[in-house]
PDB file of C-alpha atoms in Angstrom:
ATOM      1  CA  MET M  21     -25.462   8.072  17.851  1.00 58.00           C
ATOM      2  CA  VAL M  22     -26.788  11.636  17.698  1.00 60.00           C
ATOM      3  CA  ASP M  23     -27.208  11.556  21.480  1.00 70.00           C
ATOM      4  CA  PHE M  24     -23.456  10.912  21.695  1.00 68.00           C
ATOM      5  CA  TYR M  25     -22.757  14.136  19.799  1.00 60.00           C
ATOM      6  CA  PHE M  26     -25.068  16.113  22.074  1.00 63.00           C
ATOM      7  CA  ARG M  27     -23.221  14.775  25.128  1.00 70.00           C
ATOM      8  CA  MET M  28     -19.974  15.980  23.574  1.00 69.00           C
ATOM      9  CA  GLY M  29     -21.519  19.460  23.435  1.00 73.00           C
ATOM     10  CA  LEU M  30     -22.005  19.653  19.677  1.00 70.00           C
ATOM     11  CA  ASP M  31     -24.998  21.485  18.314  1.00 78.00           C
ATOM     12  CA  TYR M  32     -27.149  19.570  15.833  1.00 79.00           C
ATOM     13  CA  ARG M  33     -26.060  22.074  13.172  1.00 85.00           C
ATOM     14  CA  ASP M  34     -22.445  21.051  13.824  1.00 84.00           C
ATOM     15  CA  VAL M  35     -23.457  17.419  13.364  1.00 82.00           C
ATOM     16  CA  VAL M  36     -25.231  18.232  10.095  1.00 88.00           C
ATOM     17  CA  ARG M  37     -22.221  20.240   8.884  1.00 89.00           C
ATOM     18  CA  LEU M  38     -19.921  17.347   9.795  1.00 87.00           C
ATOM     19  CA  PHE M  39     -22.188  14.918   7.939  1.00 89.00           C
ATOM     20  CA  ILE M  40     -22.286  17.156   4.834  1.00 91.00           C
ATOM     21  CA  ASP M  41     -18.499  17.512   4.923  1.00 90.00           C
ATOM     22  CA  CYS M  42     -18.212  13.715   4.998  1.00 88.00           C
ATOM     23  CA  LEU M  43     -20.589  13.424   2.034  1.00 91.00           C
ATOM     24  CA  ASP M  44     -18.611  16.048   0.091  1.00 91.00           C
ATOM     25  CA  CYS M  45     -15.415  14.145   0.831  1.00 88.00           C
ATOM     26  CA  ILE M  46     -16.937  10.842  -0.314  1.00 90.00           C
ATOM     27  CA  MET M  47     -18.324  12.441  -3.480  1.00 91.00           C
ATOM     28  CA  TYR M  48     -14.930  14.014  -4.252  1.00 91.00           C
ATOM     29  CA  ILE M  49     -13.125  10.694  -3.757  1.00 90.00           C
ATOM     30  CA  THR M  50     -15.573   8.777  -5.963  1.00 89.00           C
ATOM     31  CA  LEU M  51     -15.267  11.430  -8.695  1.00 88.00           C
ATOM     32  CA  ARG M  52     -11.465  11.232  -8.529  1.00 88.00           C
ATOM     33  CA  ILE M  53     -11.657   7.420  -8.773  1.00 85.00           C
ATOM     34  CA  GLN M  54     -13.959   7.692 -11.796  1.00 84.00           C
ATOM     35  CA  ASP M  55     -11.540  10.150 -13.435  1.00 82.00           C
ATOM     36  CA  CYS M  56      -8.668   7.728 -12.851  1.00 77.00           C
ATOM     37  CA  THR M  57     -10.555   4.738 -14.245  1.00 79.00           C
ATOM     38  CA  ILE M  58     -11.610   6.741 -17.314  1.00 73.00           C
ATOM     39  CA  LEU M  59      -7.989   7.816 -17.856  1.00 71.00           C
ATOM     40  CA  PHE M  60      -6.812   4.219 -17.505  1.00 71.00           C
ATOM     41  CA  MET M  61      -9.524   2.916 -19.838  1.00 68.00           C
ATOM     42  CA  LEU M  62      -8.878   5.422 -22.645  1.00 64.00           C
ATOM     43  CA  PRO M  63      -5.391   4.172 -23.636  1.00 59.00           C
ATOM     44  CA  ASP M  64      -6.681   0.574 -23.625  1.00 58.00           C
ATOM     45  CA  LEU M  65      -9.566   1.488 -25.958  1.00 53.00           C
ATOM     46  CA  SER M  66      -7.343   3.454 -28.344  1.00 52.00           C
ATOM     47  CA  SER M  67      -4.712   0.697 -28.457  1.00 53.00           C
ATOM     48  CA  ASP M  68      -7.450  -1.861 -29.213  1.00 55.00           C
ATOM     49  CA  ASP M  69      -8.671   0.342 -32.059  1.00 56.00           C
ATOM     50  CA  ILE M  70      -5.161   0.584 -33.506  1.00 53.00           C
ATOM     51  CA  VAL M  71      -4.686  -3.191 -33.372  1.00 50.00           C
TER      52      VAL M  71
END
């Protein structure tokens, strides 16, 4: 796989930067999903407490 990038003319630092960008993107998405699930869970918990 890395050999493929070298044939495309990318430096290994470019590959590492690309990989880190992908990880940052994945981390951001998972954090956003966790925020959404927490927001969705809070009203359910409070309504259960009221009832």
